[in-house]
Short mmCIF file of N, CA and C in Angstrom, two decimals:
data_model
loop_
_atom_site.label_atom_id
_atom_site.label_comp_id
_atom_site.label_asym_id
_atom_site.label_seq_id
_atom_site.Cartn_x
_atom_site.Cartn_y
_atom_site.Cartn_z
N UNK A 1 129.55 153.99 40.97
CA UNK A 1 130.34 154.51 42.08
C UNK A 1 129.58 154.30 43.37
N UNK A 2 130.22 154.47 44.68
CA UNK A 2 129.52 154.22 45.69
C UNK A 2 128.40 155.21 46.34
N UNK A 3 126.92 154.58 46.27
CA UNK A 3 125.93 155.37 46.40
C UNK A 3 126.02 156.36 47.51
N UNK A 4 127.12 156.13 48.46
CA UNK A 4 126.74 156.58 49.87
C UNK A 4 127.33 158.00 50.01
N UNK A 5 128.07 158.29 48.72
CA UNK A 5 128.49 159.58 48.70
C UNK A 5 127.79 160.13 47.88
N UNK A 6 128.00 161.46 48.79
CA UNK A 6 126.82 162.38 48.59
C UNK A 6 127.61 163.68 47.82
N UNK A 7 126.24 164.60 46.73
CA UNK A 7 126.92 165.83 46.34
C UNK A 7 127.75 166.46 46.98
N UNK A 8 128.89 167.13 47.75
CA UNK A 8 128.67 168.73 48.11
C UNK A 8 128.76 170.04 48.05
N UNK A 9 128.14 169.92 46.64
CA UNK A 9 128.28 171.18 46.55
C UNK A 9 126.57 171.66 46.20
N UNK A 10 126.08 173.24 45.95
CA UNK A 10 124.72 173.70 46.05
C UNK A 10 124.68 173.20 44.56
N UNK A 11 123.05 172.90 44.42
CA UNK A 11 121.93 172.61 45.47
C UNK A 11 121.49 172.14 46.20
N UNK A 12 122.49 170.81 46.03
CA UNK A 12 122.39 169.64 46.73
C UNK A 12 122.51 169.85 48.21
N UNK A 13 123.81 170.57 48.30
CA UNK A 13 124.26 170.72 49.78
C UNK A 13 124.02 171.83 50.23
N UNK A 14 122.90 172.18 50.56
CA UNK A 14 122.39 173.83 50.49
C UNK A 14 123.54 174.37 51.63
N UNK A 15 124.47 174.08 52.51
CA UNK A 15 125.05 175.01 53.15
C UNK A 15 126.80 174.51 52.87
N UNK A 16 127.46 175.37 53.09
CA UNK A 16 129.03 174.64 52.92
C UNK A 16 129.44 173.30 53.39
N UNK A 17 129.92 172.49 52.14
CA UNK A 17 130.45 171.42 52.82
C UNK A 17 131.56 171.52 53.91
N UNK A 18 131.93 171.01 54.92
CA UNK A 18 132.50 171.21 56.24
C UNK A 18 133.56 170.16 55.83
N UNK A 19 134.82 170.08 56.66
CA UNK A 19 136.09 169.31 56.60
C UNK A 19 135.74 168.02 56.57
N UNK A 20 134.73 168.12 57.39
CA UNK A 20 134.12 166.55 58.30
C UNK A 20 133.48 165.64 56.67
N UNK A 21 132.97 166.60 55.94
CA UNK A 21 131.76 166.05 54.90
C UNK A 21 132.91 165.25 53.75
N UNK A 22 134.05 166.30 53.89
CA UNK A 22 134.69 166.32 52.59
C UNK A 22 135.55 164.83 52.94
N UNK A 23 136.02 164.83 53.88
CA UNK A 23 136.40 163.47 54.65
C UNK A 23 136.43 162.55 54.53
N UNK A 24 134.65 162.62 55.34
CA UNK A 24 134.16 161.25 54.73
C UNK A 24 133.93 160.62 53.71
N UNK A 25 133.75 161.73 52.38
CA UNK A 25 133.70 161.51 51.03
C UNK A 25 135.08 160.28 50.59
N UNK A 26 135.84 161.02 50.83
CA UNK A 26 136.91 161.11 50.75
C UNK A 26 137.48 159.25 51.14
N UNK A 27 137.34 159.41 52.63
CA UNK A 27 137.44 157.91 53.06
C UNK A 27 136.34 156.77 52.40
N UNK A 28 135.18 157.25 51.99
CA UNK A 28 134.43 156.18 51.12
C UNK A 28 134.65 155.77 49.91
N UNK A 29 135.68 157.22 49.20
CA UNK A 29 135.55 156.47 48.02
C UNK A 29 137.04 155.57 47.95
N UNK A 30 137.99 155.75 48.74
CA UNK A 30 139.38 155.34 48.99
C UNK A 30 138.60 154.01 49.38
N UNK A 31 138.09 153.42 49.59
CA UNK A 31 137.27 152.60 50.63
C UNK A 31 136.51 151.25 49.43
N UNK A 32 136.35 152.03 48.61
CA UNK A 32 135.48 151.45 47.25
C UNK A 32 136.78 151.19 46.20
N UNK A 33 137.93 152.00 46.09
CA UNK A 33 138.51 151.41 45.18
C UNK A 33 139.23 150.73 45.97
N UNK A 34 139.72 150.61 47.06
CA UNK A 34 140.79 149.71 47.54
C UNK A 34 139.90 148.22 47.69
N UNK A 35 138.92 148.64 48.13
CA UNK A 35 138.13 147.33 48.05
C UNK A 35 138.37 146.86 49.96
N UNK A 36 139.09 147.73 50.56
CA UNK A 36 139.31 147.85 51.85
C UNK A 36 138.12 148.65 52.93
N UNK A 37 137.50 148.18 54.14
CA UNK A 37 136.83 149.06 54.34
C UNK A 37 137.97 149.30 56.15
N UNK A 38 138.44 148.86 56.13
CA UNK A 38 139.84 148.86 56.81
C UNK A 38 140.99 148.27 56.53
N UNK A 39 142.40 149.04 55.99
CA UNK A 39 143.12 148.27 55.63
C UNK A 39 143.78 147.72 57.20
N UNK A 40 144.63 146.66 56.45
CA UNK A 40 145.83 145.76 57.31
C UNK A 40 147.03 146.87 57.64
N UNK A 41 147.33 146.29 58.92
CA UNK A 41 148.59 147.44 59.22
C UNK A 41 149.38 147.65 58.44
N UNK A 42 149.90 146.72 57.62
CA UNK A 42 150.87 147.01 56.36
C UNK A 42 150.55 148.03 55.80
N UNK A 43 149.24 148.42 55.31
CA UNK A 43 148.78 149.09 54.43
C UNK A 43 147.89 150.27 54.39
N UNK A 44 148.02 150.75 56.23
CA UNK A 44 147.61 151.96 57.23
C UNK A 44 148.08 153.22 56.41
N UNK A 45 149.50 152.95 55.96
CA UNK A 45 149.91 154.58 55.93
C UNK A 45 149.58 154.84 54.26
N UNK A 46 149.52 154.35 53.56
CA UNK A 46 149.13 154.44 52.24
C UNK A 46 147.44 154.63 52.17
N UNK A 47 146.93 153.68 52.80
CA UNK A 47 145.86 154.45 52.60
C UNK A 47 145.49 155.16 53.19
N UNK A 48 145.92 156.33 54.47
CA UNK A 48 145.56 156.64 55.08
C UNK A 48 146.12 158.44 54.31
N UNK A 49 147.28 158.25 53.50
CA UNK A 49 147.73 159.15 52.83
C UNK A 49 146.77 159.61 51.36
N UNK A 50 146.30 158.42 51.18
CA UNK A 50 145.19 158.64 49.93
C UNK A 50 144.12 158.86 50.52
N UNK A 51 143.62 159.40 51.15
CA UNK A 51 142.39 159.69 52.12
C UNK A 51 142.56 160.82 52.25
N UNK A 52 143.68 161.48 52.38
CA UNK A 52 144.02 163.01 52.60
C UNK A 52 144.02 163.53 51.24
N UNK A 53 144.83 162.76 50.14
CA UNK A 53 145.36 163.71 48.86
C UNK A 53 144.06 163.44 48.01
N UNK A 54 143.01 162.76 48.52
CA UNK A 54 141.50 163.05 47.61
C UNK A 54 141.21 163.98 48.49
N UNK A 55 140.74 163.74 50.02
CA UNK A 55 140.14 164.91 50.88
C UNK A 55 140.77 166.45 50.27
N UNK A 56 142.17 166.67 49.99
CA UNK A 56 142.84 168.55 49.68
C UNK A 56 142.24 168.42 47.89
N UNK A 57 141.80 167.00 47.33
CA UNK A 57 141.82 167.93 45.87
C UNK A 57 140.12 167.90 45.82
N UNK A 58 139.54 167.11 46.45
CA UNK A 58 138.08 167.67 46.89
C UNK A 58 137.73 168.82 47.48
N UNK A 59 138.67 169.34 48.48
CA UNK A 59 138.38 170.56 48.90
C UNK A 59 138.78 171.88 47.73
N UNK A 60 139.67 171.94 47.17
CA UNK A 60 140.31 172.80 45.89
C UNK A 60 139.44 172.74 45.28
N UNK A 61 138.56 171.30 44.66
CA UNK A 61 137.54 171.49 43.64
C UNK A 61 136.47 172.21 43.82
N UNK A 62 135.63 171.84 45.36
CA UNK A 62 134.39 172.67 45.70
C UNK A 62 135.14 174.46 45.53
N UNK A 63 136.35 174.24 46.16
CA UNK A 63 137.03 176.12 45.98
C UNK A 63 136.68 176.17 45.00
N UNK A 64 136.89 175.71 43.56
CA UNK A 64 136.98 176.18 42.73
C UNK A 64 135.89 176.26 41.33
N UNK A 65 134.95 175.21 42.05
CA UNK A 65 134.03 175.33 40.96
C UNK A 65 133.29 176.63 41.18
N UNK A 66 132.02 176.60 39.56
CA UNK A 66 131.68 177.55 39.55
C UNK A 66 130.51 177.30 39.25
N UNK A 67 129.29 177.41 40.21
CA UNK A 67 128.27 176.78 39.94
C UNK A 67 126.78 177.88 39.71
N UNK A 68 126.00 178.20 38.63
CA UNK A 68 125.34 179.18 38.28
C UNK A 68 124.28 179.35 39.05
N UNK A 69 124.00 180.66 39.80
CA UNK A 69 123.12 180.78 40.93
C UNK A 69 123.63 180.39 41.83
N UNK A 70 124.91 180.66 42.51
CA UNK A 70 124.83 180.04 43.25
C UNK A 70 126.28 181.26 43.88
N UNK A 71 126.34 181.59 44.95
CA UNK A 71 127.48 182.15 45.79
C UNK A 71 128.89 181.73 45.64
N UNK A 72 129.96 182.01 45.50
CA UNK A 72 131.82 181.28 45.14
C UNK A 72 131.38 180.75 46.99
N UNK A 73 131.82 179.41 46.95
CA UNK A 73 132.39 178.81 48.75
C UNK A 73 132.55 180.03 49.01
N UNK A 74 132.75 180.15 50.18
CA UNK A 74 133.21 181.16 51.12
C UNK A 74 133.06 182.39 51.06
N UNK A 75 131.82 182.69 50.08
CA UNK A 75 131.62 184.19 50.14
C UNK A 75 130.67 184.39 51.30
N UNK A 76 130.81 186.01 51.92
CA UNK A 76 129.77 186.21 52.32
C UNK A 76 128.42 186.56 51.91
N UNK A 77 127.36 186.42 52.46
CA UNK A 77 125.98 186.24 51.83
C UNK A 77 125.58 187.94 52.34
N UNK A 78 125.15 188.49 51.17
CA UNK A 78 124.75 189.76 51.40
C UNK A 78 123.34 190.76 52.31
#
């Protein structure tokens, strides 16, 4: 897979991954399977729609994993 993406979730990412992180994830790996590192206008809105529907199920996943030692996302720190 493509090296340039990174964990984010702890330990790796010791603080919350941000919209911005999940994103870019997101656009690299859309990026690696299309084999596109910009598509052709034809092919703007499709990939530009698969860039989003990995970015919301990347974000759901960090929601939802459950990682030992480690705080749920978005809790507050005591």
């Amino acid at each position: 897979m493509c090296r340039s993406i990174k964990t984010l979730r702890p330990p790796a990412l010791p603080e919350e991954a941000t919209e911005e992180d999940i994103r870019a994830a997101a656009l690299q790996y859309v990026r690696k399977v299309s084999g596109f590192r910009a598509p052709a206008a034809h092919n703007r809105e499709v990939f530009d729609r698969a860039v989003e529907a990995i970015a919301e199920a990347t974000a759901e996943l960090l929601d939802n994993l459950e990682v030992r030692g480690a705080p749920p996302r978005g809790a507050a720190a005591s």
